[in-house]
Short mmCIF file of C-alpha atoms in Angstrom, two decimals:
data_model
loop_
_atom_site.label_atom_id
_atom_site.label_comp_id
_atom_site.label_asym_id
_atom_site.label_seq_id
_atom_site.Cartn_x
_atom_site.Cartn_y
_atom_site.Cartn_z
CA MET A 26 -4.90 -50.45 18.52
CA GLY A 27 -7.70 -49.12 16.24
CA GLU A 28 -8.61 -46.38 18.66
CA SER A 29 -5.09 -45.23 18.88
CA VAL A 30 -4.59 -44.88 15.15
CA LEU A 31 -7.82 -42.99 14.64
CA SER A 32 -7.06 -40.72 17.60
CA ARG A 33 -3.62 -39.95 16.19
CA ALA A 34 -5.15 -39.08 12.79
CA VAL A 35 -7.66 -36.77 14.52
CA ARG A 36 -4.78 -35.15 16.49
CA ILE A 37 -2.98 -34.48 13.21
CA LEU A 38 -6.06 -32.91 11.66
CA GLU A 39 -6.55 -30.79 14.79
CA ALA A 40 -3.01 -29.42 14.62
CA PHE A 41 -4.13 -27.12 11.82
CA THR A 42 -5.66 -23.90 13.10
CA PRO A 43 -7.32 -20.82 11.46
CA ASP A 44 -4.05 -18.98 12.22
CA GLU A 45 -1.74 -21.69 11.01
CA PRO A 46 -3.50 -23.56 8.17
CA VAL A 47 -0.21 -24.76 6.56
CA LEU A 48 2.34 -26.89 8.41
CA THR A 49 5.42 -28.99 7.63
CA VAL A 50 5.49 -32.57 8.71
CA SER A 51 8.10 -31.69 11.36
CA GLU A 52 5.83 -29.06 12.76
CA ILE A 53 2.92 -31.58 12.82
CA SER A 54 5.20 -34.06 14.62
CA ARG A 55 6.15 -31.39 17.24
CA ARG A 56 2.57 -30.28 17.80
CA THR A 57 1.08 -33.71 18.09
CA GLY A 58 3.91 -35.32 20.00
CA LEU A 59 3.95 -38.09 17.42
CA HIS A 60 7.27 -39.52 16.15
CA LEU A 61 8.28 -38.02 12.85
CA ALA A 62 7.97 -41.42 11.13
CA THR A 63 4.44 -41.98 12.47
CA ALA A 64 3.36 -38.45 11.57
CA SER A 65 4.89 -38.83 8.13
CA ARG A 66 3.08 -42.15 7.51
CA LEU A 67 -0.32 -40.83 8.70
CA VAL A 68 0.07 -37.66 6.73
CA ALA A 69 0.67 -39.73 3.62
CA GLU A 70 -2.41 -41.83 4.27
CA LEU A 71 -4.61 -38.76 5.05
CA THR A 72 -3.33 -37.13 1.87
CA ALA A 73 -4.23 -40.31 -0.18
CA HIS A 74 -7.82 -39.91 1.17
CA GLY A 75 -7.87 -36.17 0.27
CA PHE A 76 -8.22 -35.17 3.97
CA LEU A 77 -4.89 -33.45 3.74
CA ALA A 78 -3.23 -31.93 0.67
CA ARG A 79 0.41 -31.03 -0.09
CA ASP A 80 1.45 -27.70 -1.61
CA ALA A 81 4.15 -27.55 -4.31
CA ASP A 82 6.76 -26.95 -1.56
CA ARG A 83 5.59 -30.20 0.27
CA ARG A 84 3.94 -28.19 3.06
CA VAL A 85 0.64 -29.77 4.35
CA ARG A 86 -2.79 -28.32 4.68
CA ILE A 87 -6.40 -29.51 5.21
CA GLY A 88 -7.71 -31.01 1.95
CA VAL A 89 -10.80 -29.92 -0.02
CA ARG A 90 -12.35 -33.38 0.47
CA LEU A 91 -12.51 -32.91 4.22
CA TRP A 92 -14.29 -29.55 3.61
CA GLU A 93 -16.67 -31.34 1.24
CA LEU A 94 -17.60 -34.10 3.77
CA GLY A 95 -17.85 -31.46 6.56
CA THR A 96 -20.55 -29.56 4.63
CA ARG A 97 -22.69 -32.67 5.00
CA ALA A 98 -23.06 -31.80 8.68
CA SER A 99 -26.69 -31.38 7.72
CA PRO A 100 -28.22 -29.28 10.54
CA THR A 101 -25.35 -26.86 10.23
CA LEU A 102 -25.75 -26.48 6.46
CA SER A 103 -29.50 -26.31 6.70
CA LEU A 104 -29.46 -23.62 9.38
CA ARG A 105 -26.90 -21.67 7.34
CA ASP A 106 -28.91 -22.03 4.09
CA THR A 107 -32.13 -20.93 5.86
CA ALA A 108 -30.44 -18.01 7.51
CA MET A 109 -28.49 -16.76 4.46
CA PRO A 110 -31.25 -14.68 2.70
CA PHE A 111 -32.17 -13.00 6.00
CA MET A 112 -28.52 -12.31 6.71
CA GLU A 113 -28.05 -10.85 3.28
CA GLY A 114 -31.07 -8.59 3.82
CA VAL A 115 -29.64 -7.33 7.14
CA HIS A 116 -26.24 -6.86 5.53
CA ASP A 117 -27.69 -4.79 2.69
CA VAL A 118 -29.37 -2.38 5.16
CA VAL A 119 -27.03 -2.36 8.13
CA GLY A 120 -23.68 -3.06 6.49
CA HIS A 121 -20.70 -3.93 8.77
CA HIS A 122 -20.78 -7.52 10.00
CA VAL A 123 -23.73 -10.02 10.22
CA GLN A 124 -23.07 -13.43 11.65
CA ILE A 125 -24.77 -16.58 12.91
CA GLY A 126 -23.39 -18.74 15.69
CA VAL A 127 -24.20 -21.86 17.63
CA LEU A 128 -23.06 -23.32 21.00
CA ASP A 129 -20.45 -26.08 20.56
CA GLY A 130 -18.32 -27.44 23.43
CA GLY A 131 -19.29 -24.49 25.68
CA GLU A 132 -18.10 -21.88 23.18
CA VAL A 133 -19.75 -19.84 20.39
CA LEU A 134 -18.92 -21.32 16.99
CA PHE A 135 -19.72 -18.95 14.08
CA LEU A 136 -21.16 -20.76 11.09
CA GLU A 137 -21.37 -17.80 8.73
CA ARG A 138 -20.37 -14.19 8.53
CA LEU A 139 -21.05 -11.42 5.98
CA SER A 140 -18.71 -8.44 6.19
CA ALA A 141 -18.54 -5.18 4.33
CA PRO A 142 -15.23 -3.69 3.19
CA GLY A 143 -14.20 -1.01 5.69
CA ALA A 144 -16.62 -2.21 8.35
CA VAL A 145 -15.95 -1.70 12.06
CA VAL A 146 -13.42 -4.05 13.69
CA ASN A 147 -14.49 -7.63 14.30
CA TYR A 148 -12.33 -10.52 15.28
CA THR A 149 -14.77 -13.34 14.70
CA ARG A 150 -14.55 -15.41 11.53
CA ILE A 151 -16.38 -18.31 9.92
CA ALA A 152 -15.71 -21.47 12.03
CA GLY A 153 -14.06 -19.25 14.64
CA ARG A 154 -14.84 -19.53 18.32
CA LEU A 155 -15.37 -17.16 21.25
CA PRO A 156 -16.02 -17.73 24.93
CA PRO A 157 -19.72 -17.03 25.61
CA HIS A 158 -19.35 -14.15 28.16
CA VAL A 159 -17.62 -11.65 25.84
CA SER A 160 -20.05 -11.42 22.88
CA SER A 161 -23.65 -10.66 22.25
CA SER A 162 -24.17 -14.08 20.47
CA GLY A 163 -22.57 -15.82 23.51
CA LEU A 164 -24.89 -14.08 25.96
CA VAL A 165 -27.93 -15.04 23.91
CA LEU A 166 -26.85 -18.70 23.58
CA LEU A 167 -25.82 -18.86 27.28
CA ALA A 168 -29.05 -17.27 28.46
CA HIS A 169 -30.99 -20.02 26.69
CA GLY A 170 -28.33 -22.72 27.10
CA PRO A 171 -28.04 -25.77 29.46
CA ALA A 172 -28.08 -24.88 33.15
CA ASP A 173 -24.89 -26.83 33.73
CA LEU A 174 -23.06 -24.70 31.16
CA GLN A 175 -24.38 -21.52 32.73
CA GLU A 176 -23.14 -22.63 36.20
CA ARG A 177 -19.77 -23.58 34.71
CA VAL A 178 -19.31 -20.15 32.97
CA LEU A 179 -20.53 -18.30 36.12
CA ALA A 180 -18.03 -20.22 38.21
CA GLY A 181 -15.67 -18.86 35.65
CA PRO A 182 -12.75 -17.19 35.17
CA LEU A 183 -14.40 -14.36 33.17
CA PRO A 184 -11.38 -12.68 31.47
CA ALA A 185 -11.72 -8.98 30.46
CA TYR A 186 -11.27 -8.02 26.81
CA THR A 187 -12.05 -4.33 27.49
CA ARG A 188 -13.14 -2.36 30.52
CA HIS A 189 -16.76 -3.04 29.50
CA THR A 190 -16.49 -6.80 29.37
CA ILE A 191 -18.77 -8.61 31.90
CA THR A 192 -16.32 -10.00 34.47
CA THR A 193 -18.37 -10.66 37.61
CA PRO A 194 -20.72 -13.62 38.08
CA ALA A 195 -23.38 -11.27 39.58
CA LEU A 196 -23.48 -9.02 36.56
CA LEU A 197 -23.34 -11.97 34.16
CA ARG A 198 -26.32 -13.59 35.97
CA SER A 199 -28.48 -10.40 35.82
CA THR A 200 -27.52 -9.84 32.21
CA LEU A 201 -28.55 -13.31 31.24
CA ALA A 202 -31.92 -12.73 32.91
CA ALA A 203 -32.31 -9.45 31.08
CA VAL A 204 -31.39 -11.10 27.74
CA ARG A 205 -34.15 -13.70 28.31
CA GLN A 206 -36.62 -11.06 29.37
CA GLN A 207 -35.99 -8.49 26.62
CA GLY A 208 -35.31 -10.96 23.78
CA TYR A 209 -31.89 -9.70 22.73
CA ALA A 210 -28.36 -8.90 23.93
CA TYR A 211 -26.82 -5.42 23.49
CA CYS A 212 -23.07 -5.21 24.17
CA PRO A 213 -21.39 -1.81 23.71
CA GLY A 214 -17.65 -2.24 23.78
CA HIS A 215 -17.64 -5.63 25.58
CA PHE A 216 -15.27 -7.27 23.08
CA HIS A 217 -13.58 -4.13 21.52
CA GLU A 218 -14.00 -0.50 22.59
CA ASP A 219 -15.01 0.63 19.10
CA ALA A 220 -17.55 -2.13 18.35
CA LEU A 221 -21.05 -2.90 19.58
CA GLY A 222 -22.70 -6.34 19.24
CA ILE A 223 -26.42 -6.92 19.08
CA ALA A 224 -27.75 -10.53 19.04
CA ALA A 225 -31.17 -12.25 19.02
CA PRO A 226 -32.12 -15.88 19.40
CA VAL A 227 -33.01 -18.18 16.54
CA ARG A 228 -35.38 -20.99 17.44
CA ASP A 229 -36.12 -24.27 15.62
CA GLY A 230 -39.59 -25.73 15.01
CA GLY A 231 -39.62 -27.12 18.60
CA GLY A 232 -39.21 -23.62 20.07
CA GLY A 233 -35.65 -24.33 21.40
CA VAL A 234 -32.95 -21.75 20.81
CA VAL A 235 -30.43 -23.25 18.36
CA ALA A 236 -28.48 -20.27 17.19
CA ALA A 237 -27.83 -16.55 17.64
CA LEU A 238 -28.04 -13.96 14.88
CA SER A 239 -25.81 -10.97 15.56
CA VAL A 240 -24.55 -7.73 14.01
CA ILE A 241 -21.43 -5.88 14.89
CA VAL A 242 -21.68 -2.09 14.31
CA PRO A 243 -19.79 0.98 15.47
CA ASN A 244 -20.13 1.72 19.22
CA ASP A 245 -22.19 4.86 18.88
CA ALA A 246 -25.75 6.20 19.34
CA GLY A 247 -26.85 4.91 15.88
CA ALA A 248 -26.66 1.33 17.08
CA ALA A 249 -29.98 1.38 18.94
CA SER A 250 -31.93 1.56 15.66
CA VAL A 251 -30.38 -1.71 14.60
CA VAL A 252 -32.01 -3.72 17.42
CA PRO A 253 -35.44 -4.19 15.70
CA VAL A 254 -33.68 -5.18 12.46
CA VAL A 255 -31.79 -8.04 14.19
CA ARG A 256 -34.77 -9.18 16.18
CA THR A 257 -37.00 -9.21 13.05
CA ALA A 258 -34.45 -11.22 10.98
CA ALA A 259 -33.97 -13.71 13.89
CA ARG A 260 -37.70 -14.21 14.11
CA GLY A 261 -37.80 -14.71 10.28
CA ILE A 262 -35.09 -17.31 10.37
CA SER A 263 -36.90 -19.08 13.23
CA ARG A 264 -40.21 -19.12 11.21
CA ALA A 265 -38.40 -20.41 8.14
CA MET A 266 -36.74 -23.18 10.31
CA ALA A 267 -40.13 -24.17 11.69
CA ALA A 268 -41.53 -24.36 8.14
CA ARG A 269 -38.65 -26.62 7.02
CA GLY A 270 -39.38 -29.27 9.63
CA PRO A 271 -38.82 -30.15 13.30
CA ARG A 272 -35.20 -31.26 13.20
CA GLY A 273 -33.06 -28.98 15.40
CA LEU A 274 -29.33 -28.51 15.84
CA THR A 275 -28.66 -31.03 18.56
CA GLY A 276 -24.85 -31.31 18.02
CA MET B 5 -3.37 -52.55 10.51
CA GLY B 6 -3.28 -48.77 10.95
CA GLU B 7 -4.01 -48.10 7.32
CA SER B 8 -6.96 -50.35 7.46
CA VAL B 9 -8.58 -48.65 10.51
CA LEU B 10 -8.17 -45.18 9.01
CA SER B 11 -9.50 -46.36 5.66
CA ARG B 12 -12.52 -47.84 7.30
CA ALA B 13 -13.16 -44.67 9.23
CA VAL B 14 -12.93 -42.69 5.98
CA ARG B 15 -15.36 -45.14 4.31
CA ILE B 16 -17.83 -44.50 7.10
CA LEU B 17 -17.61 -40.70 6.74
CA GLU B 18 -18.01 -41.09 2.93
CA ALA B 19 -21.21 -43.18 3.45
CA PHE B 20 -22.97 -39.83 4.15
CA THR B 21 -24.13 -38.04 1.06
CA PRO B 22 -25.95 -34.73 0.40
CA ASP B 23 -29.11 -36.73 -0.27
CA GLU B 24 -28.78 -38.98 2.76
CA PRO B 25 -27.08 -36.99 5.47
CA VAL B 26 -28.60 -39.09 8.31
CA LEU B 27 -27.99 -42.86 8.59
CA THR B 28 -28.55 -45.67 11.14
CA VAL B 29 -25.55 -47.83 12.16
CA SER B 30 -27.14 -50.75 10.21
CA GLU B 31 -27.32 -48.57 7.08
CA ILE B 32 -23.64 -47.55 7.58
CA SER B 33 -22.70 -51.23 7.95
CA ARG B 34 -24.55 -52.14 4.75
CA ARG B 35 -23.12 -49.20 2.74
CA THR B 36 -19.53 -49.75 3.79
CA GLY B 37 -19.57 -53.52 3.87
CA LEU B 38 -18.17 -53.37 7.44
CA HIS B 39 -19.43 -55.83 10.07
CA LEU B 40 -22.09 -54.30 12.34
CA ALA B 41 -19.78 -54.57 15.38
CA THR B 42 -16.90 -52.87 13.58
CA ALA B 43 -19.16 -50.12 12.18
CA SER B 44 -20.67 -49.60 15.62
CA ARG B 45 -17.27 -49.36 17.29
CA LEU B 46 -15.91 -46.85 14.77
CA VAL B 47 -19.06 -44.78 14.85
CA ALA B 48 -18.73 -44.55 18.60
CA GLU B 49 -15.13 -43.50 18.31
CA LEU B 50 -15.85 -40.94 15.52
CA THR B 51 -18.68 -39.56 17.63
CA ALA B 52 -16.35 -39.15 20.63
CA HIS B 53 -14.10 -36.99 18.41
CA GLY B 54 -17.05 -34.94 17.19
CA PHE B 55 -16.59 -36.12 13.61
CA LEU B 56 -20.01 -37.81 13.78
CA ALA B 57 -23.02 -36.88 15.96
CA ARG B 58 -26.07 -38.81 17.12
CA ASP B 59 -29.59 -37.45 16.91
CA ALA B 60 -32.06 -38.02 19.77
CA ASP B 61 -33.31 -41.15 17.99
CA ARG B 62 -29.73 -42.52 17.78
CA ARG B 63 -29.37 -41.93 14.05
CA VAL B 64 -25.97 -40.73 12.94
CA ARG B 65 -24.90 -37.68 10.96
CA ILE B 66 -21.68 -35.76 10.21
CA GLY B 67 -20.62 -33.76 13.25
CA VAL B 68 -20.11 -30.01 13.44
CA ARG B 69 -16.46 -30.52 14.44
CA LEU B 70 -15.66 -32.17 11.04
CA TRP B 71 -17.21 -29.06 9.36
CA GLU B 72 -15.12 -26.79 11.53
CA LEU B 73 -11.90 -28.56 10.67
CA GLY B 74 -12.91 -28.72 6.99
CA THR B 75 -13.23 -24.94 6.83
CA ARG B 76 -9.50 -24.82 7.54
CA ALA B 77 -8.96 -25.99 3.98
CA SER B 78 -7.30 -22.62 3.57
CA PRO B 79 -7.22 -21.98 -0.19
CA THR B 80 -10.85 -23.04 -0.44
CA LEU B 81 -11.90 -20.61 2.34
CA SER B 82 -9.72 -17.87 1.11
CA LEU B 83 -11.07 -18.15 -2.47
CA ARG B 84 -14.59 -18.25 -1.13
CA ASP B 85 -14.01 -15.18 1.13
CA THR B 86 -12.38 -13.25 -1.70
CA ALA B 87 -15.20 -14.09 -4.09
CA MET B 88 -18.13 -13.44 -1.73
CA PRO B 89 -18.54 -9.66 -2.11
CA PHE B 90 -18.30 -9.92 -5.86
CA MET B 91 -20.82 -12.78 -5.83
CA GLU B 92 -23.17 -10.76 -3.61
CA GLY B 93 -22.94 -7.79 -6.04
CA VAL B 94 -23.80 -10.03 -9.00
CA HIS B 95 -26.59 -11.63 -7.04
CA ASP B 96 -28.09 -8.21 -6.16
CA VAL B 97 -28.24 -7.21 -9.78
CA VAL B 98 -28.86 -10.47 -11.64
CA GLY B 99 -30.77 -12.49 -9.00
CA HIS B 100 -31.29 -16.22 -9.68
CA HIS B 101 -28.20 -18.27 -8.85
CA VAL B 102 -24.59 -17.20 -8.53
CA GLN B 103 -21.96 -19.85 -7.80
CA ILE B 104 -18.20 -20.53 -7.67
CA GLY B 105 -16.71 -23.90 -8.49
CA VAL B 106 -13.30 -25.58 -8.73
CA LEU B 107 -11.96 -28.70 -10.37
CA ASP B 108 -11.59 -31.61 -7.96
CA GLY B 109 -11.03 -35.22 -9.02
CA GLY B 110 -12.09 -34.43 -12.61
CA GLU B 111 -15.41 -32.98 -11.52
CA VAL B 112 -16.74 -29.45 -10.78
CA LEU B 113 -17.03 -28.96 -7.00
CA PHE B 114 -19.18 -25.96 -6.09
CA LEU B 115 -17.69 -24.01 -3.13
CA GLU B 116 -20.46 -21.45 -2.72
CA ARG B 117 -23.88 -20.59 -4.17
CA LEU B 118 -26.17 -17.66 -3.61
CA SER B 119 -29.77 -18.29 -4.69
CA ALA B 120 -32.84 -16.10 -4.78
CA PRO B 121 -36.32 -17.40 -3.77
CA GLY B 122 -38.22 -18.37 -6.85
CA ALA B 123 -35.12 -18.41 -9.08
CA VAL B 124 -34.89 -20.54 -12.19
CA VAL B 125 -34.23 -24.29 -11.61
CA ASN B 126 -30.68 -25.22 -10.61
CA TYR B 127 -29.59 -28.60 -9.34
CA THR B 128 -26.13 -27.61 -8.08
CA ARG B 129 -25.56 -27.03 -4.41
CA ILE B 130 -22.74 -26.09 -2.09
CA ALA B 131 -20.22 -28.96 -1.98
CA GLY B 132 -22.24 -30.55 -4.84
CA ARG B 133 -20.45 -32.02 -7.90
CA LEU B 134 -21.14 -32.13 -11.65
CA PRO B 135 -19.33 -33.73 -14.59
CA PRO B 136 -17.47 -30.99 -16.49
CA HIS B 137 -19.15 -31.33 -19.90
CA VAL B 138 -22.67 -30.40 -18.80
CA SER B 139 -22.25 -27.02 -17.13
CA SER B 140 -20.80 -23.62 -18.06
CA SER B 141 -18.42 -23.82 -14.99
CA GLY B 142 -17.23 -27.25 -16.11
CA LEU B 143 -16.48 -26.04 -19.65
CA VAL B 144 -14.47 -23.07 -18.32
CA LEU B 145 -12.52 -25.29 -15.88
CA LEU B 146 -11.97 -28.00 -18.52
CA ALA B 147 -10.90 -25.47 -21.19
CA HIS B 148 -8.17 -24.24 -18.91
CA GLY B 149 -7.54 -27.59 -17.12
CA PRO B 150 -4.82 -30.23 -17.39
CA ALA B 151 -4.45 -31.75 -20.90
CA ASP B 152 -4.78 -35.31 -19.59
CA LEU B 153 -8.17 -34.48 -18.01
CA GLN B 154 -9.32 -32.96 -21.31
CA GLU B 155 -8.34 -36.13 -23.17
CA ARG B 156 -10.02 -38.32 -20.55
CA VAL B 157 -13.30 -36.39 -20.81
CA LEU B 158 -13.14 -36.29 -24.60
CA ALA B 159 -12.58 -40.04 -24.69
CA GLY B 160 -15.25 -40.69 -22.11
CA PRO B 161 -18.95 -41.13 -22.32
CA LEU B 162 -20.64 -37.70 -22.56
CA PRO B 163 -24.17 -38.41 -21.15
CA ALA B 164 -26.98 -36.11 -22.39
CA TYR B 165 -28.95 -34.19 -19.73
CA THR B 166 -31.12 -32.42 -22.37
CA ARG B 167 -31.13 -32.36 -26.17
CA HIS B 168 -28.70 -29.36 -25.94
CA THR B 169 -26.00 -31.09 -23.87
CA ILE B 170 -22.67 -31.40 -25.65
CA THR B 171 -22.37 -35.13 -26.38
CA THR B 172 -19.79 -35.46 -29.20
CA PRO B 173 -16.02 -35.10 -28.71
CA ALA B 174 -15.76 -32.95 -31.88
CA LEU B 175 -18.25 -30.41 -30.52
CA LEU B 176 -16.75 -30.47 -27.03
CA ARG B 177 -13.27 -29.85 -28.48
CA SER B 178 -14.40 -26.86 -30.57
CA THR B 179 -16.44 -25.49 -27.66
CA LEU B 180 -13.44 -25.61 -25.30
CA ALA B 181 -11.39 -23.72 -27.93
CA ALA B 182 -14.16 -21.11 -28.22
CA VAL B 183 -14.37 -20.77 -24.40
CA ARG B 184 -10.61 -20.10 -24.32
CA GLN B 185 -10.80 -17.64 -27.13
CA GLN B 186 -13.87 -15.63 -26.05
CA GLY B 187 -13.15 -15.77 -22.32
CA TYR B 188 -16.45 -17.28 -21.12
CA ALA B 189 -18.86 -20.19 -21.60
CA TYR B 190 -22.52 -19.69 -22.58
CA CYS B 191 -24.78 -22.81 -22.18
CA PRO B 192 -28.43 -22.42 -23.05
CA GLY B 193 -30.37 -25.50 -21.92
CA HIS B 194 -27.31 -27.73 -21.65
CA PHE B 195 -28.19 -28.99 -18.17
CA HIS B 196 -31.91 -28.15 -18.01
CA GLU B 197 -34.14 -26.88 -20.85
CA ASP B 198 -35.35 -23.88 -18.82
CA ALA B 199 -31.92 -22.74 -17.51
CA LEU B 200 -28.92 -21.03 -19.05
CA GLY B 201 -25.44 -21.03 -17.51
CA ILE B 202 -22.78 -18.39 -18.08
CA ALA B 203 -19.29 -18.89 -16.60
CA ALA B 204 -16.00 -17.00 -16.66
CA PRO B 205 -12.54 -18.03 -15.41
CA VAL B 206 -11.12 -16.83 -12.04
CA ARG B 207 -7.33 -16.69 -12.00
CA ASP B 208 -4.85 -16.53 -9.09
CA GLY B 209 -1.85 -14.27 -8.76
CA GLY B 210 0.17 -16.56 -11.02
CA GLY B 211 -2.35 -16.27 -13.87
CA GLY B 212 -3.54 -19.83 -13.73
CA VAL B 213 -7.27 -20.57 -13.76
CA VAL B 214 -8.26 -21.80 -10.27
CA ALA B 215 -12.07 -21.46 -10.27
CA ALA B 216 -15.08 -20.57 -12.40
CA LEU B 217 -17.69 -17.96 -11.52
CA SER B 218 -21.10 -18.75 -13.01
CA VAL B 219 -24.69 -17.56 -13.01
CA ILE B 220 -27.75 -19.61 -13.83
CA VAL B 221 -30.59 -17.52 -15.37
CA PRO B 222 -33.78 -18.29 -17.34
CA ASN B 223 -33.08 -19.60 -20.83
CA ASP B 224 -34.33 -16.60 -22.78
CA ALA B 225 -33.08 -13.58 -24.78
CA GLY B 226 -32.38 -11.57 -21.59
CA ALA B 227 -29.43 -13.77 -20.69
CA ALA B 228 -26.98 -12.15 -23.15
CA SER B 229 -26.85 -8.94 -21.07
CA VAL B 230 -25.55 -10.93 -18.14
CA VAL B 231 -22.31 -12.02 -19.88
CA PRO B 232 -20.41 -8.78 -19.16
CA VAL B 233 -21.57 -8.84 -15.53
CA VAL B 234 -20.14 -12.31 -14.96
CA ARG B 235 -16.91 -11.51 -16.88
CA THR B 236 -16.37 -8.31 -14.95
CA ALA B 237 -16.94 -10.01 -11.55
CA ALA B 238 -14.62 -12.87 -12.40
CA ARG B 239 -11.94 -10.38 -13.37
CA GLY B 240 -12.52 -8.54 -10.08
CA ILE B 241 -12.11 -11.73 -8.02
CA SER B 242 -8.94 -12.54 -10.00
CA ARG B 243 -7.46 -9.10 -9.24
CA ALA B 244 -8.41 -9.44 -5.53
CA MET B 245 -6.73 -12.94 -5.46
CA ALA B 246 -3.58 -11.49 -6.97
CA ALA B 247 -3.64 -8.71 -4.41
CA ARG B 248 -3.91 -11.21 -1.56
CA GLY B 249 -0.79 -13.15 -2.58
CA PRO B 250 0.62 -15.73 -4.90
CA ARG B 251 -0.78 -18.92 -3.30
CA GLY B 252 -3.18 -20.65 -5.67
CA LEU B 253 -5.68 -23.50 -5.30
CA THR B 254 -3.41 -26.47 -5.92
CA GLY B 255 -5.61 -29.16 -4.39
#
């Protein structure tokens, strides 16, 4: 009984997506497969706890209280806090997009992103997700990730986003080896023809890779000069993480 | 029955605080008053959903998945995204601390903060809370807040943080009127003797005050020159909010 109520409440919270952050109770009922009465009762209870909130027109959204509790996910917040001044420095010099991502559930989850107005196209967002084979961050995290995840991704499907996306297991395998060997990933047009991603690993005090720092810049000859900037900032974040203590991001 | 399970789960999540983000199951049981077996079962279920996570030593913390869902609190994220480039600009020029806060449950809840290394003391943090009478952000939000909240704070105890904290209802009332009239709050040493807070209101497209932008700088004569910087940035965020659409922060 208890399990079922909690699972239903989680299903309701998960019905909200970055693209559809505001839903009616009927929409929640349809998306979760819960009866309207059940959905309505659970929405009322979640609203009473501040996990959901109602707009003036009675539509429902995620509540500020859930955000507040979520920020207590301590390794996430501590990684983000440690990375922020380095990211701001890179952003001042390089412009465009600077972001930090971690592996979560076999995908890249972006914890933070700084973007300049008028920057080159980028479809990532804070708390957004991408499959690991299409982005520079994903290649770095996969190259240093668990062997079983590598095998699962290599067994793939590896859907193409552009004609430059890595779509064969052989190329992905050799690219991951190259990323490990050279210390960064360089992805011209893999995700969007006009954009180029560069990512480098962030390590915690124990030496394990816990995150990837990446920049997205225009896909042209100027990008090569950004590589040492990204690598240097990623090293700086790693040293700052080591100085803060041994606890890594194990989630 | 359902209500009780969900309330217990919420109580467990709320046992984690910014100061104690990692707890054992025994500590969770003590803090929530739940039996160890109940706490243990709910922790296992919340962990299965990714709302909690276990460290290698079996200690429990808030999970990255809860953070991810929390970022879908759309008005919060959209306010923060809109404010960020203005906050970065202020931070580049003024240094020290730049932060944005909203009213939640009668307190100031800080959504974002940029801090420089070696900046003047500041005890706020992201997702941290302060009572409204002690900080410049709080005075701005209270000055433009609901009348019943103003009466409640004026009636309430007004604890002193320093000898400059506003502790009498008469002074608080006249200060709120001055904040409304002059368009900003200026708080030398109210929260800490060495720090000075300056805050200005952020309005949504409907003209209502939805947030306060503030800087914390050293408590000296140089602070006065920062006032127009904060006011200008707060106006800029307000205009950007209006351009994005009419939805305000109603939570």
